[in-house]
PDB file of C-alpha atoms in Angstrom:
ATOM      1  CA  UNK G 320     100.893  30.943 230.586  1.00 83.00           C
ATOM      2  CA  UNK G 321     100.780  27.284 231.573  1.00 86.00           C
ATOM      3  CA  UNK G 322     104.586  27.171 231.496  1.00 86.00           C
ATOM      4  CA  UNK G 323     104.820  30.285 233.679  1.00 81.00           C
ATOM      5  CA  UNK G 324     102.624  28.866 236.427  1.00 82.00           C
ATOM      6  CA  UNK G 325     103.802  25.247 236.159  1.00 86.00           C
ATOM      7  CA  UNK G 326     106.682  25.748 238.625  1.00 85.00           C
ATOM      8  CA  UNK G 327     104.709  27.690 241.202  1.00 82.00           C
ATOM      9  CA  UNK G 328     104.307  25.796 244.443  1.00 81.00           C
ATOM     10  CA  UNK G 329     101.513  26.731 246.784  1.00 77.00           C
ATOM     11  CA  UNK G 330     101.986  26.664 250.520  1.00 78.00           C
ATOM     12  CA  UNK G 331      99.339  25.471 252.902  1.00 82.00           C
ATOM     13  CA  UNK G 332      98.946  28.762 254.786  1.00 79.00           C
ATOM     14  CA  UNK G 333      96.485  31.555 255.376  1.00 79.00           C
ATOM     15  CA  UNK G 334      96.308  34.220 252.655  1.00 74.00           C
ATOM     16  CA  UNK G 335      97.948  37.533 253.512  1.00 69.00           C
ATOM     17  CA  UNK G 336      99.144  40.700 251.869  1.00 68.00           C
ATOM     18  CA  UNK G 337     102.909  40.830 251.514  1.00 68.00           C
ATOM     19  CA  UNK G 338     105.292  43.456 250.254  1.00 68.00           C
ATOM     20  CA  UNK G 339     108.165  42.174 248.169  1.00 67.00           C
ATOM     21  CA  UNK G 340     109.636  45.366 246.684  1.00 67.00           C
ATOM     22  CA  UNK G 341     112.126  45.704 249.513  1.00 58.00           C
ATOM     23  CA  UNK G 342     115.159  43.569 250.307  1.00 61.00           C
ATOM     24  CA  UNK G 343     113.144  41.737 252.951  1.00 59.00           C
ATOM     25  CA  UNK G 344     111.099  39.050 251.210  1.00 59.00           C
ATOM     26  CA  UNK G 345     107.482  38.534 252.246  1.00 59.00           C
ATOM     27  CA  UNK G 346     107.233  41.211 254.893  1.00 65.00           C
ATOM     28  CA  UNK G 347     103.995  42.946 255.765  1.00 70.00           C
ATOM     29  CA  UNK G 348     103.176  46.032 253.747  1.00 72.00           C
ATOM     30  CA  UNK G 349     103.925  49.385 255.360  1.00 74.00           C
ATOM     31  CA  UNK G 350     103.575  52.943 254.107  1.00 76.00           C
ATOM     32  CA  UNK G 351     107.118  53.674 255.343  1.00 75.00           C
ATOM     33  CA  UNK G 352     108.544  50.906 253.144  1.00 75.00           C
ATOM     34  CA  UNK G 353     106.513  52.156 250.200  1.00 77.00           C
ATOM     35  CA  UNK G 354     107.857  55.714 250.665  1.00 76.00           C
ATOM     36  CA  UNK G 355     111.426  54.372 250.775  1.00 74.00           C
ATOM     37  CA  UNK G 356     110.920  52.462 247.523  1.00 75.00           C
ATOM     38  CA  UNK G 357     109.346  55.481 245.812  1.00 75.00           C
ATOM     39  CA  UNK G 358     112.133  57.759 247.076  1.00 70.00           C
ATOM     40  CA  UNK G 359     114.727  55.338 245.707  1.00 71.00           C
ATOM     41  CA  UNK G 360     113.121  55.405 242.256  1.00 69.00           C
ATOM     42  CA  UNK G 361     112.162  59.077 241.997  1.00 64.00           C
ATOM     43  CA  UNK G 362     114.668  61.181 243.911  1.00 60.00           C
ATOM     44  CA  UNK G 363     118.093  62.053 242.563  1.00 57.00           C
ATOM     45  CA  UNK G 364     120.881  60.344 244.497  1.00 55.00           C
ATOM     46  CA  UNK G 365     121.620  62.072 247.800  1.00 54.00           C
ATOM     47  CA  UNK G 366     118.327  63.970 247.986  1.00 53.00           C
ATOM     48  CA  UNK G 367     116.295  64.073 251.185  1.00 53.00           C
ATOM     49  CA  UNK G 368     113.611  61.423 251.495  1.00 52.00           C
ATOM     50  CA  UNK G 369     109.863  61.985 251.528  1.00 55.00           C
ATOM     51  CA  UNK G 370     108.759  63.556 254.761  1.00 64.00           C
ATOM     52  CA  UNK G 371     105.120  64.311 255.384  1.00 67.00           C
ATOM     53  CA  UNK G 372     104.341  66.789 258.100  1.00 68.00           C
ATOM     54  CA  UNK G 373     101.265  65.637 259.988  1.00 70.00           C
ATOM     55  CA  UNK G 374     100.622  69.144 261.325  1.00 72.00           C
ATOM     56  CA  UNK G 375      99.774  70.630 257.916  1.00 72.00           C
ATOM     57  CA  UNK G 376      97.224  69.694 255.278  1.00 78.00           C
ATOM     58  CA  UNK G 377      97.841  67.167 252.532  1.00 81.00           C
ATOM     59  CA  UNK G 378      97.781  70.017 249.990  1.00 85.00           C
ATOM     60  CA  UNK G 379     100.705  71.733 251.724  1.00 79.00           C
ATOM     61  CA  UNK G 380     102.676  68.474 251.894  1.00 80.00           C
ATOM     62  CA  UNK G 381     102.080  67.827 248.190  1.00 84.00           C
ATOM     63  CA  UNK G 382     103.052  71.396 247.308  1.00 83.00           C
ATOM     64  CA  UNK G 383     106.279  71.020 249.305  1.00 81.00           C
ATOM     65  CA  UNK G 384     107.008  67.741 247.500  1.00 82.00           C
ATOM     66  CA  UNK G 385     106.467  69.422 244.111  1.00 85.00           C
ATOM     67  CA  UNK G 386     108.899  72.191 245.120  1.00 83.00           C
ATOM     68  CA  UNK G 387     111.528  69.676 246.290  1.00 80.00           C
ATOM     69  CA  UNK G 388     111.298  67.783 242.987  1.00 82.00           C
ATOM     70  CA  UNK G 389     111.538  71.092 241.081  1.00 85.00           C
ATOM     71  CA  UNK G 390     108.256  70.269 239.338  1.00 88.00           C
ATOM     72  CA  UNK G 391     106.489  73.544 240.061  1.00 91.00           C
ATOM     73  CA  UNK G 392     105.275  75.029 236.762  1.00 93.00           C
ATOM     74  CA  UNK G 393     107.629  78.004 236.793  1.00 93.00           C
ATOM     75  CA  UNK G 394     108.382  79.627 233.455  1.00 94.00           C
ATOM     76  CA  UNK G 395     111.799  77.970 233.406  1.00 94.00           C
ATOM     77  CA  UNK G 396     110.267  74.503 233.909  1.00 92.00           C
ATOM     78  CA  UNK G 397     107.484  75.100 231.384  1.00 93.00           C
ATOM     79  CA  UNK G 398     109.965  76.196 228.700  1.00 94.00           C
ATOM     80  CA  UNK G 399     112.207  73.193 229.437  1.00 93.00           C
ATOM     81  CA  UNK G 400     109.144  70.953 228.863  1.00 92.00           C
ATOM     82  CA  UNK G 401     108.575  72.498 225.434  1.00 92.00           C
ATOM     83  CA  UNK G 402     105.697  74.788 226.404  1.00 92.00           C
ATOM     84  CA  UNK G 403     105.877  78.082 224.545  1.00 90.00           C
ATOM     85  CA  UNK G 404     106.127  81.143 226.780  1.00 87.00           C
ATOM     86  CA  UNK G 405     106.746  84.696 225.587  1.00 88.00           C
ATOM     87  CA  UNK G 406     109.461  85.177 228.207  1.00 92.00           C
ATOM     88  CA  UNK G 407     111.241  83.216 230.908  1.00 93.00           C
ATOM     89  CA  UNK G 408     111.562  86.302 233.118  1.00 94.00           C
ATOM     90  CA  UNK G 409     109.775  86.579 236.447  1.00 93.00           C
ATOM     91  CA  UNK G 410     106.525  88.515 235.902  1.00 92.00           C
ATOM     92  CA  UNK G 411     106.916  90.210 239.300  1.00 92.00           C
ATOM     93  CA  UNK G 412     110.402  91.721 239.018  1.00 92.00           C
ATOM     94  CA  UNK G 413     111.105  91.185 235.284  1.00 92.00           C
ATOM     95  CA  UNK G 414     114.751  90.851 236.292  1.00 90.00           C
ATOM     96  CA  UNK G 415     115.674  87.139 236.360  1.00 93.00           C
ATOM     97  CA  UNK G 416     114.501  83.795 235.003  1.00 94.00           C
ATOM     98  CA  UNK G 417     111.525  82.523 236.985  1.00 95.00           C
ATOM     99  CA  UNK G 418     112.608  79.255 238.607  1.00 93.00           C
ATOM    100  CA  UNK G 419     111.837  77.733 242.018  1.00 91.00           C
ATOM    101  CA  UNK G 420     114.760  79.384 243.793  1.00 89.00           C
ATOM    102  CA  UNK G 421     114.009  82.778 242.275  1.00 91.00           C
ATOM    103  CA  UNK G 422     110.332  82.473 243.119  1.00 90.00           C
ATOM    104  CA  UNK G 423     110.930  81.669 246.796  1.00 86.00           C
ATOM    105  CA  UNK G 424     114.269  83.339 247.590  1.00 85.00           C
ATOM    106  CA  UNK G 425     115.667  85.713 244.965  1.00 88.00           C
ATOM    107  CA  UNK G 426     112.765  87.803 243.676  1.00 91.00           C
ATOM    108  CA  UNK G 427     112.412  91.217 245.284  1.00 93.00           C
ATOM    109  CA  UNK G 428     108.950  90.262 246.553  1.00 93.00           C
ATOM    110  CA  UNK G 429     110.271  86.967 247.986  1.00 89.00           C
ATOM    111  CA  UNK G 430     113.136  88.781 249.720  1.00 88.00           C
ATOM    112  CA  UNK G 431     110.715  91.269 251.285  1.00 91.00           C
ATOM    113  CA  UNK G 432     108.452  88.434 252.492  1.00 89.00           C
ATOM    114  CA  UNK G 433     111.414  86.486 253.902  1.00 85.00           C
ATOM    115  CA  UNK G 434     112.586  89.585 255.749  1.00 87.00           C
ATOM    116  CA  UNK G 435     109.148  90.120 257.306  1.00 90.00           C
ATOM    117  CA  UNK G 436     108.748  86.421 258.135  1.00 83.00           C
ATOM    118  CA  UNK G 437     112.219  86.343 259.708  1.00 83.00           C
ATOM    119  CA  UNK G 438     111.409  89.332 261.873  1.00 87.00           C
ATOM    120  CA  UNK G 439     107.975  88.014 262.819  1.00 87.00           C
ATOM    121  CA  UNK G 440     109.276  84.534 263.786  1.00 81.00           C
ATOM    122  CA  UNK G 441     112.571  85.861 265.172  1.00 85.00           C
ATOM    123  CA  UNK G 442     114.635  83.556 262.945  1.00 80.00           C
ATOM    124  CA  UNK G 443     117.171  84.272 260.210  1.00 81.00           C
ATOM    125  CA  UNK G 444     116.023  82.882 256.863  1.00 77.00           C
ATOM    126  CA  UNK G 445     118.323  85.116 254.801  1.00 75.00           C
ATOM    127  CA  UNK G 446     121.153  82.554 254.653  1.00 77.00           C
ATOM    128  CA  UNK G 447     119.098  79.860 252.916  1.00 78.00           C
ATOM    129  CA  UNK G 448     120.403  79.102 249.412  1.00 78.00           C
ATOM    130  CA  UNK G 449     117.592  77.081 247.862  1.00 79.00           C
ATOM    131  CA  UNK G 450     113.877  76.438 248.140  1.00 76.00           C
ATOM    132  CA  UNK G 451     114.720  72.903 249.245  1.00 73.00           C
ATOM    133  CA  UNK G 452     116.918  74.255 252.077  1.00 75.00           C
ATOM    134  CA  UNK G 453     114.079  76.531 253.147  1.00 74.00           C
ATOM    135  CA  UNK G 454     111.643  73.618 253.187  1.00 71.00           C
ATOM    136  CA  UNK G 455     113.983  71.484 255.296  1.00 66.00           C
ATOM    137  CA  UNK G 456     114.678  74.373 257.691  1.00 67.00           C
ATOM    138  CA  UNK G 457     110.985  75.075 258.219  1.00 63.00           C
ATOM    139  CA  UNK G 458     110.293  71.367 258.711  1.00 63.00           C
ATOM    140  CA  UNK G 459     113.036  71.119 261.338  1.00 61.00           C
ATOM    141  CA  UNK G 460     111.329  73.875 263.328  1.00 58.00           C
ATOM    142  CA  UNK G 461     108.338  71.616 264.089  1.00 52.00           C
TER     143      UNK G 461
END
């Protein structure tokens, strides 16, 4: 340890918190910078960055984030993680594998809800192809 700290030179300055995980050395910490670093490590290349909607609760924002990362415990995800399930089929329609897109867009119940929501809000949600697209579309409406 003595060798590791032997070359450290201290500056005669006031102590402060600095953030050095970005390209800018010794900049003040910011939540925005932290989100960018986390997005760069966690998200697949080309995926939308973290966006928290201040108009909804933290629980809703976290749920949306789990959906975007495809980490919702659908039967498909549970089976892929080695958890034993008697079937991968959707328990509502028993027609297709239960994954995020099926749960929110393809299941007969989801389609009926989307149709009612579209009519109620006077918007067309039927052309959305993924749960992530739906999340981004609904966010853009704010």
